[in-house]
XYZ file of C-alpha atoms in Angstrom:
655
model
C 80.420 75.721 97.895
C 77.587 76.725 95.522
C 76.182 80.101 96.676
C 74.226 80.858 93.487
C 70.517 80.056 93.016
C 69.367 77.219 90.753
C 66.936 79.601 89.059
C 66.969 83.373 88.981
C 63.523 83.403 90.608
C 65.032 82.215 93.858
C 66.496 85.760 94.233
C 63.071 86.936 95.391
C 62.534 84.196 97.932
C 63.141 84.539 101.667
C 64.190 80.835 102.071
C 66.949 81.316 99.490
C 68.510 84.146 101.387
C 68.327 82.441 104.692
C 70.140 79.509 103.305
C 72.601 81.760 101.494
C 73.617 83.616 104.635
C 73.889 80.514 106.660
C 76.324 78.959 104.107
C 78.240 82.101 103.752
C 78.663 82.877 107.436
C 80.155 86.210 108.369
C 81.976 86.893 105.177
C 80.508 90.018 103.519
C 78.899 89.645 100.197
C 79.200 92.872 98.250
C 77.112 93.470 95.202
C 78.389 96.181 92.847
C 81.367 97.510 94.827
C 82.245 98.438 98.452
C 82.082 101.669 100.327
C 85.476 102.901 98.967
C 84.269 102.625 95.354
C 80.837 104.142 96.190
C 81.665 106.835 98.659
C 82.461 109.637 96.227
C 78.987 109.349 94.770
C 77.053 108.572 98.001
C 78.488 111.524 99.887
C 77.031 113.835 97.196
C 73.527 112.657 97.949
C 73.540 111.738 101.682
C 74.102 114.192 104.477
C 75.318 113.021 107.796
C 72.197 114.391 109.422
C 69.961 112.322 107.154
C 67.836 109.496 108.380
C 68.751 106.656 106.154
C 66.934 103.279 105.397
C 68.846 100.481 103.810
C 66.352 97.806 102.542
C 67.706 94.329 101.909
C 70.902 95.089 103.701
C 72.262 91.556 103.589
C 75.636 91.194 105.285
C 77.128 94.069 103.418
C 79.546 96.315 105.306
C 78.215 99.469 103.488
C 76.058 100.684 106.461
C 78.939 100.060 108.957
C 81.404 101.905 106.779
C 78.894 104.851 106.471
C 78.468 104.714 110.243
C 82.149 104.827 110.991
C 82.639 108.051 108.960
C 79.849 109.863 110.677
C 76.403 108.660 109.373
C 74.826 107.576 112.576
C 71.072 107.543 111.802
C 70.894 104.345 109.754
C 68.211 101.590 109.835
C 68.932 98.310 108.046
C 66.134 95.887 107.206
C 66.214 92.430 105.547
C 63.688 89.665 104.946
C 66.214 87.149 106.206
C 66.188 86.731 109.964
C 69.404 84.770 109.629
C 71.375 87.734 108.278
C 69.757 90.243 110.712
C 70.851 88.023 113.617
C 74.419 87.939 112.161
C 74.528 91.685 111.603
C 73.241 92.620 115.055
C 76.055 90.566 116.621
C 78.648 91.938 114.175
C 77.646 95.522 114.814
C 76.807 95.514 118.585
C 79.394 98.195 119.209
C 77.681 100.526 116.704
C 74.967 101.391 119.179
C 73.127 104.056 117.188
C 72.566 101.873 114.094
C 69.768 99.276 114.139
C 69.101 96.042 112.177
C 65.461 94.987 111.885
C 63.845 91.812 110.514
C 61.336 93.295 108.042
C 59.958 92.981 104.499
C 60.900 96.008 102.404
C 57.621 95.582 100.478
C 55.543 96.079 103.730
C 57.363 98.104 106.407
C 55.954 99.426 109.648
C 57.665 102.804 109.473
C 55.736 106.054 109.439
C 54.977 108.137 106.308
C 57.722 110.693 105.401
C 60.115 109.164 107.918
C 63.340 109.002 105.942
C 65.544 111.427 103.966
C 67.214 108.624 102.075
C 66.357 105.087 100.984
C 69.620 103.417 99.897
C 69.191 100.293 97.779
C 72.406 98.390 96.924
C 71.335 95.390 94.703
C 68.039 94.800 96.398
C 65.941 95.935 93.345
C 67.975 93.713 91.115
C 67.333 90.737 93.488
C 63.671 91.486 93.713
C 63.120 91.872 89.990
C 64.677 88.913 88.111
C 62.090 89.158 85.360
C 59.100 91.276 84.330
C 56.340 88.724 84.996
C 53.025 89.971 86.307
C 53.883 88.575 89.692
C 57.235 90.286 89.788
C 55.822 93.672 88.603
C 53.167 93.595 91.395
C 55.916 92.960 93.941
C 57.945 95.961 92.644
C 54.879 98.162 92.703
C 54.550 97.434 96.400
C 58.290 98.091 96.915
C 58.196 101.428 95.016
C 55.016 102.552 96.787
C 56.671 101.934 100.076
C 59.700 104.043 99.097
C 57.459 106.870 97.950
C 55.490 106.658 101.252
C 58.590 106.612 103.418
C 60.528 109.444 101.817
C 60.168 113.154 102.914
C 59.752 115.813 100.317
C 63.301 116.398 99.017
C 64.260 112.813 99.984
C 66.261 110.627 97.718
C 65.833 107.021 96.543
C 69.422 105.957 95.776
C 69.539 102.612 93.891
C 72.717 100.872 92.852
C 71.913 98.550 90.011
C 73.042 96.963 86.729
C 69.848 98.461 85.150
C 68.896 95.538 82.978
C 66.196 96.612 80.447
C 63.234 95.457 82.284
C 64.488 97.107 85.504
C 65.215 100.396 83.918
C 61.835 100.472 82.236
C 60.020 99.894 85.573
C 62.084 102.608 87.258
C 61.200 105.012 84.412
C 57.435 104.107 84.571
C 57.306 104.841 88.273
C 59.707 107.731 88.915
C 59.852 109.565 85.605
C 57.068 112.047 86.206
C 57.002 115.686 87.273
C 57.059 114.761 91.031
C 60.543 113.274 90.786
C 63.913 114.518 89.560
C 65.429 111.389 87.969
C 69.260 111.049 87.537
C 71.522 108.098 86.523
C 75.229 108.193 87.237
C 77.766 105.543 86.048
C 79.982 104.263 88.808
C 83.223 103.306 87.072
C 85.031 102.783 90.384
C 82.610 99.955 91.423
C 83.035 98.306 87.962
C 86.842 98.291 88.176
C 86.795 96.839 91.691
C 84.135 94.263 90.857
C 86.063 93.198 87.713
C 89.002 92.242 89.876
C 86.934 89.956 92.085
C 85.956 86.352 91.322
C 82.460 87.211 92.552
C 82.199 90.451 90.627
C 80.804 91.500 87.332
C 82.388 93.465 84.581
C 79.015 94.901 83.577
C 78.445 98.673 84.007
C 77.265 99.717 87.457
C 74.833 102.561 87.711
C 73.554 104.765 90.642
C 69.955 105.931 90.185
C 68.972 109.015 92.250
C 65.349 109.725 92.278
C 64.503 112.943 94.374
C 60.932 113.488 95.573
C 59.195 116.782 94.916
C 55.598 118.027 95.053
C 55.485 118.981 91.457
C 58.193 120.210 89.035
C 57.306 122.484 86.059
C 58.667 119.799 83.728
C 60.170 116.361 83.610
C 63.773 116.514 84.724
C 66.097 113.725 83.498
C 69.842 113.738 83.842
C 72.751 111.360 83.245
C 76.454 111.351 83.887
C 78.233 108.456 82.143
C 81.739 109.852 82.365
C 83.483 112.546 84.357
C 81.666 114.936 86.689
C 79.319 116.880 84.296
C 75.613 116.125 84.341
C 73.858 115.925 80.961
C 70.163 116.930 80.573
C 68.135 114.319 78.658
C 65.104 115.303 76.657
C 63.126 112.037 76.853
C 62.918 108.702 78.494
C 63.591 107.001 75.101
C 66.833 108.946 74.911
C 67.689 107.945 78.440
C 67.104 104.223 77.624
C 69.240 104.673 74.491
C 72.178 106.075 76.423
C 72.131 103.246 78.982
C 71.791 100.484 76.347
C 74.727 102.017 74.446
C 76.871 101.849 77.564
C 75.865 98.280 78.213
C 76.357 97.115 74.676
C 79.855 98.726 74.604
C 80.696 96.866 77.862
C 79.514 93.567 76.407
C 81.794 94.083 73.404
C 84.801 95.190 75.450
C 84.338 92.368 77.854
C 84.469 89.963 74.902
C 87.523 91.725 73.447
C 89.338 91.458 76.892
C 88.854 87.681 76.887
C 89.123 86.919 73.131
C 92.125 86.293 70.943
C 91.541 88.591 67.923
C 92.455 87.432 64.465
C 95.751 88.973 63.487
C 94.346 89.821 60.016
C 91.487 91.937 61.463
C 91.077 94.901 63.702
C 88.176 95.989 65.788
C 86.970 99.617 65.714
C 85.025 101.304 68.560
C 83.707 104.869 68.898
C 83.552 106.596 72.309
C 80.877 109.299 72.656
C 79.671 111.512 75.401
C 75.897 111.482 76.119
C 74.113 114.036 73.918
C 76.949 114.276 71.341
C 76.186 113.408 67.750
C 79.853 112.612 66.747
C 82.334 110.392 68.508
C 84.963 111.977 70.780
C 87.420 109.109 70.202
C 87.762 106.358 67.674
C 89.646 103.321 68.964
C 91.300 100.577 66.771
C 92.318 97.338 68.504
C 94.850 95.161 66.804
C 96.607 91.935 68.047
C 99.845 90.152 67.172
C 100.679 87.041 69.117
C 104.413 87.185 68.277
C 104.762 90.277 70.602
C 102.708 88.987 73.587
C 105.778 87.634 75.409
C 107.623 90.945 74.906
C 105.080 93.614 75.720
C 101.434 92.591 76.209
C 99.393 95.734 75.891
C 99.564 99.458 75.255
C 97.503 102.472 74.064
C 98.806 104.784 71.293
C 97.285 108.266 71.259
C 97.247 109.843 67.801
C 97.576 113.728 67.771
C 94.685 115.635 66.400
C 94.564 115.680 62.573
C 97.150 112.886 62.276
C 94.580 110.138 61.926
C 94.417 110.908 58.198
C 98.016 109.889 57.675
C 98.785 106.411 56.325
C 100.487 105.183 59.441
C 97.417 105.883 61.649
C 94.590 106.046 59.131
C 94.929 102.629 57.337
C 94.905 99.049 58.633
C 98.267 98.435 57.018
C 99.688 101.512 58.606
C 98.449 100.703 62.100
C 99.864 97.182 61.686
C 103.293 98.760 60.888
C 102.854 101.037 64.000
C 102.360 97.948 66.070
C 105.420 96.266 64.553
C 107.375 99.333 65.595
C 105.958 99.430 69.114
C 106.133 95.641 69.538
C 103.044 95.168 71.744
C 100.839 92.151 71.629
C 97.676 94.172 71.658
C 97.756 97.838 70.693
C 94.889 100.305 70.962
C 95.271 103.151 68.519
C 93.211 106.017 69.867
C 92.251 108.858 67.354
C 90.963 112.295 68.583
C 88.049 113.326 66.477
C 87.324 116.867 65.229
C 84.557 118.828 66.882
C 86.011 118.412 70.371
C 88.456 120.134 72.601
C 91.488 118.242 74.031
C 93.232 120.398 76.583
C 96.315 118.209 77.271
C 97.769 114.744 76.767
C 97.230 113.974 80.450
C 93.613 114.939 80.195
C 93.231 112.563 77.190
C 94.912 109.798 79.201
C 92.518 110.312 82.091
C 89.506 110.157 79.756
C 90.709 106.998 78.103
C 91.771 105.179 81.312
C 88.531 103.411 81.905
C 88.150 102.279 78.214
C 91.838 101.207 78.208
C 91.099 98.962 81.310
C 88.085 97.425 79.619
C 90.106 96.449 76.588
C 92.973 94.906 78.360
C 93.775 91.435 77.194
C 93.310 88.431 79.543
C 96.231 88.011 81.874
C 97.527 91.582 81.664
C 98.126 93.395 84.942
C 99.877 96.500 86.122
C 99.940 100.000 84.742
C 98.827 100.481 81.142
C 101.529 102.196 78.965
C 100.149 105.180 77.009
C 102.316 105.910 73.924
C 102.229 109.182 71.949
C 104.235 111.572 69.781
C 104.555 113.997 72.692
C 101.328 116.049 72.647
C 97.735 116.040 71.462
C 98.564 118.302 68.538
C 96.339 121.137 67.467
C 93.447 121.447 64.919
C 91.413 124.603 64.345
C 88.452 125.084 62.023
C 88.923 127.895 59.458
C 85.599 127.360 57.594
C 82.815 124.962 57.221
C 80.085 124.556 54.635
C 78.005 122.333 52.502
C 78.254 121.919 48.708
C 76.748 119.530 46.172
C 79.441 117.080 47.311
C 78.257 117.171 50.967
C 79.259 118.975 54.203
C 82.982 119.914 54.489
C 85.451 121.742 56.697
C 88.638 123.676 56.080
C 90.939 123.276 59.062
C 94.599 124.092 60.096
C 96.417 121.094 61.610
C 99.942 121.138 63.217
C 102.089 118.215 62.099
C 105.547 118.082 63.658
C 105.408 121.838 64.266
C 104.428 122.630 60.747
C 100.960 123.997 59.944
C 98.926 122.365 57.252
C 95.629 123.545 55.823
C 93.223 120.777 54.895
C 89.982 120.343 53.073
C 87.947 117.380 54.438
C 84.525 116.193 53.446
C 82.687 114.920 56.473
C 81.095 111.898 54.780
C 84.649 110.396 54.991
C 86.496 112.154 57.775
C 89.616 110.024 57.518
C 90.336 111.219 53.972
C 92.079 114.561 53.301
C 90.643 115.868 50.085
C 93.220 118.651 49.710
C 96.221 119.720 51.786
C 98.575 122.782 51.653
C 101.480 123.496 53.887
C 101.499 126.937 55.356
C 104.571 129.126 55.925
C 105.206 132.471 57.638
C 106.371 135.430 55.505
C 107.022 139.059 56.453
C 105.102 141.643 54.503
C 105.321 145.297 55.452
C 107.016 144.409 58.740
C 104.121 141.971 59.601
C 104.174 138.152 59.649
C 101.584 136.436 57.685
C 100.699 132.736 57.011
C 100.656 131.906 53.271
C 100.363 128.754 51.280
C 103.744 127.138 50.417
C 103.015 126.090 46.850
C 106.222 124.007 46.572
C 105.120 121.562 49.250
C 102.726 119.421 47.329
C 101.651 116.060 48.631
C 103.647 112.936 47.923
C 101.270 111.423 45.334
C 100.951 114.833 43.514
C 104.771 114.780 43.454
C 104.709 111.521 41.517
C 101.995 112.716 39.164
C 104.138 115.720 38.301
C 106.767 113.350 37.105
C 104.533 112.594 34.165
C 105.062 116.081 32.717
C 108.697 115.185 32.079
C 108.072 111.674 30.672
C 107.053 112.996 27.201
C 108.179 116.654 27.358
C 104.698 117.804 28.473
C 106.311 120.892 30.259
C 105.106 123.007 27.451
C 101.649 123.064 26.001
C 98.279 122.597 27.659
C 97.516 120.295 30.645
C 94.046 119.418 31.802
C 93.480 118.520 35.484
C 90.127 116.858 36.180
C 89.421 117.563 39.843
C 90.397 120.843 41.453
C 90.062 120.385 45.223
C 92.165 123.079 46.890
C 94.165 123.594 43.703
C 97.540 122.644 45.005
C 98.494 120.454 42.091
C 97.428 123.120 39.573
C 99.200 125.898 41.368
C 102.480 123.906 41.535
C 102.410 123.368 37.794
C 101.683 127.043 37.189
C 104.429 128.189 39.470
C 106.993 125.665 38.229
C 106.416 125.761 34.417
C 106.146 129.100 32.586
C 105.245 127.391 29.262
C 102.351 125.302 30.567
C 98.683 126.463 30.532
C 96.510 124.560 33.051
C 92.744 123.984 32.566
C 91.202 122.565 35.752
C 87.772 121.033 35.665
C 85.601 120.914 38.791
C 82.057 119.830 39.082
C 81.517 121.482 42.448
C 81.265 125.249 42.056
C 81.776 125.749 45.840
C 85.280 124.170 45.615
C 86.384 126.919 43.299
C 85.370 129.446 45.931
C 87.106 127.448 48.699
C 90.325 127.028 46.681
C 90.407 130.787 46.016
C 89.604 131.911 49.542
C 91.574 129.365 51.660
C 94.146 127.821 49.455
C 95.156 130.962 47.383
C 94.217 129.680 44.032
C 95.190 132.159 41.363
C 92.863 132.039 38.251
C 94.279 133.894 35.234
C 95.195 133.294 31.528
C 97.617 130.529 32.607
C 95.192 128.682 34.969
C 91.591 128.403 33.938
C 88.929 126.724 35.924
C 85.788 125.189 34.129
C 82.959 124.345 36.511
C 81.326 121.298 34.765
C 81.291 117.526 34.757
C 84.561 115.988 33.623
C 82.815 113.726 31.093
C 81.136 116.731 29.508
C 84.505 118.464 29.323
C 86.074 115.474 27.537
C 83.130 115.239 25.105
C 83.249 119.027 24.272
C 87.026 119.028 23.778
C 86.898 115.876 21.635
C 84.177 117.341 19.480
C 86.178 120.499 19.038
C 89.270 118.515 18.074
C 91.206 119.991 21.019
C 94.263 118.073 22.217
C 96.313 118.302 25.454
C 99.893 117.298 26.104
C 98.873 115.809 29.443
C 95.503 114.923 31.172
C 95.445 114.264 34.903
C 92.643 112.546 36.769
C 92.642 113.692 40.421
C 88.969 113.083 41.379
C 87.404 111.419 44.443
C 84.510 109.121 43.619
C 82.714 109.762 47.004
C 82.557 106.029 47.501
C 85.135 104.132 49.580
C 84.578 100.558 48.707
C 86.276 99.232 45.595
C 87.583 102.250 43.563
C 87.782 105.475 45.571
C 89.505 107.488 42.911
C 88.386 108.276 40.154
C 84.609 107.912 39.743
C 84.012 104.605 37.933
C 82.383 106.143 34.940
C 85.780 107.763 33.991
C 87.219 104.398 33.502
C 84.406 103.006 31.274
C 85.165 102.528 27.588
C 83.261 105.528 26.288
C 85.162 107.865 28.607
C 88.451 106.269 27.655
C 87.690 106.740 24.005
C 87.164 110.456 24.572
C 90.260 110.650 26.733
C 92.422 109.084 23.948
C 90.907 111.492 21.440
C 91.967 114.665 23.497
C 95.369 113.167 24.265
C 96.761 112.030 21.002
C 100.359 111.021 21.936
C 100.178 112.965 25.175
C 100.486 111.610 28.824
C 97.537 110.316 30.861
C 98.261 110.422 34.593
C 95.714 108.815 36.914
C 95.552 109.043 40.686
C 94.075 105.615 41.361
C 92.877 104.449 44.744
C 91.522 100.921 44.834
C 91.380 98.417 47.691
C 90.261 95.476 45.599
C 92.988 93.565 43.745
C 90.655 92.017 41.247
C 89.207 95.487 40.333
C 92.686 96.848 40.027
C 93.752 94.097 37.612
C 90.583 94.519 35.529
C 91.134 98.262 35.381
C 94.648 97.802 34.024
C 93.263 95.321 31.480
C 90.763 97.880 30.234
C 93.584 100.578 29.982
C 95.719 98.264 27.989
C 93.083 98.328 25.292
C 93.565 102.105 24.856
C 97.137 102.788 25.703
C 100.349 101.492 24.097
C 102.522 101.974 27.236
C 101.481 101.777 30.893
C 103.505 101.985 34.177
C 102.507 102.426 37.808
C 104.130 103.832 40.960
C 102.723 103.008 44.439
C 104.733 104.171 47.540
C 104.482 102.080 50.651
C 103.116 104.959 52.792
C 100.305 105.967 50.469
C 97.008 104.485 49.478
C 97.309 106.195 46.097
C 98.757 104.486 43.080
C 99.842 106.631 40.197
C 99.220 105.160 36.737
C 101.049 106.643 33.708
C 99.771 105.799 30.236
C 100.595 107.073 26.767
C 100.235 106.234 23.066
C 103.533 108.116 22.337
C 106.575 106.382 20.875
C 108.649 105.896 24.014
C 108.122 103.127 26.475
C 108.500 103.676 30.348
C 111.521 102.456 32.074
C 113.704 103.231 35.169
C 116.121 105.487 33.258
C 113.293 107.754 32.030
C 111.800 107.836 35.517
C 115.137 108.778 37.085
C 115.574 111.557 34.593
C 112.047 112.838 35.349
C 112.817 113.037 39.052
C 115.927 115.003 38.386
C 114.164 117.394 36.064
C 111.266 118.062 38.494
C 113.567 118.645 41.386
C 115.692 120.971 39.275
C 112.597 122.972 38.010
C 111.379 123.370 41.577
C 114.709 124.758 42.764
C 114.965 127.129 39.817
C 111.587 128.606 40.657
C 112.579 128.883 44.331
C 110.031 126.238 45.320
C 111.056 123.827 48.023
C 112.117 120.282 47.032
C 109.133 118.053 46.409
C 107.897 116.174 49.510
C 109.922 112.962 50.042
C 110.341 112.328 46.329
C 113.257 109.870 46.642
C 114.568 108.160 43.514
C 115.032 104.786 45.338
C 111.403 104.838 46.546
C 110.134 105.560 43.069
C 112.152 102.862 41.350
C 111.461 100.295 44.028
C 107.745 100.467 43.319
C 107.805 101.276 39.569
C 105.996 98.649 37.633
C 106.072 98.653 33.874
C 102.772 97.088 32.764
C 103.343 97.132 29.010
């Protein structure tokens, strides 16, 4: 039986609704949820002593449900005499509630007669478009509402708030004689999505409260939780609603679509008024697991989203392989927000998780985690020539790490140091553990042993927090380190928050790295080892180092200051063709080249030299032994995860 109109304009016609209710009979037709989904909101704005008008009541059970819980003073009107006759018969035992055949655009009630006008889908039916004819009809409807409401009375409208409807509501009600509020009704959306007749679009409740005159325009929204958010302008209000609707459109499509297994979809979840997302969600599919476990959400603890497993597409794919779910949503908790508990995060993500469920999934959604939401505290923030940055302490598996992060790319940790507790003068204090360098720094340090560069002078281009430089200084007495850093603020950050010690064995020159190479080459200075550990500030193609350092002029300068020394490059490149072309350029300037790239790192370490010894597995194995031995002798902890098998498995001798 077809109960939908042939054209949307029929929604505003009396004859359509008479035919509709004759065909439907006594079966209630509920637009945008039933009483149980709406009551938590309605009870906030309707008192049991209020006189309530429900225009366009249809055969909804909303008024009878309100009546049964104590709201006795309710008048229902509808333009369809058919439905009014049906509802009178159906509600004959509810003697204090009336049903009247009346047009909501031209009622016979007195001025200021009602405390509440409750519209559930009527405005949406009356306003299928924004034609001149429709707008005149809505002007009459809104004028009636304004006339009928007492001062302090509320127009409560349950609607999908299509753009033309929201604009009309704003034009009429958003002045200083109304308090205008919009609340999202998640409960109605969820119930409606389960129904064949329902919609999965966002459902909103508009509450316009009538006043004589307010000192200013008052606009409020609540799109999640209980807290109302003040909005400064009607344009901002429209933007918030459109953002919610656009997100619902995308997530509805994701729920029904089969995602390409080579791709993932990324969504940001924000609270109204915030400038940075509270959560970032990554949605990934693998059909081979759909018959095992269909769907789950994995909550990444604070600060851990920078790790390879959670922060890269390849890592998230491996996470899905371990979890074995057909669709996995990886939820990252972003900085700048407070997350009180894992249960609180689950509650906040519950609605989004339901919206992203794949077609055919039912039952309770599994939330996976590492046990808690972790901790992240800001130590310092600032802005340098490289952009805004933060220094923060993050707990990882119970161990505290200090990180430097530039906010233009929040998923990348610029520098990291592990903190440890020491006792000094009977007091405990957190200090930097200089032995716990990062995995890719561990591999870079191997280069010092590949051509006996553990004595002499080492140049490190790119300081960051200074962890690499400090390890070399602490581990090798006969090495002098010259660090080169273009950003003067980073020297202050490294000293203040990462315990960098500048002295005769560790010098820092604040200048451009190319200028440094040119000056040293002009002076005839040579180094036993030069390390590149610089971020290019771009994240497409080559992320490390800046591309100008791999151009031929820069490489000529590099060869001049190296002689037969060791070049060690921290190389991050996501383009295979660029990687191959980079290696081809390096082959023009270096006699021997080898690379090491561990599975759980985006960094590839490239070793190059014009010395007289080629790279091979035996030399690499000896270097691993020598580095670990040197670290132990200096009472530094063993280098992080530097396993001989891992190194040799990914060692590639290029030439």
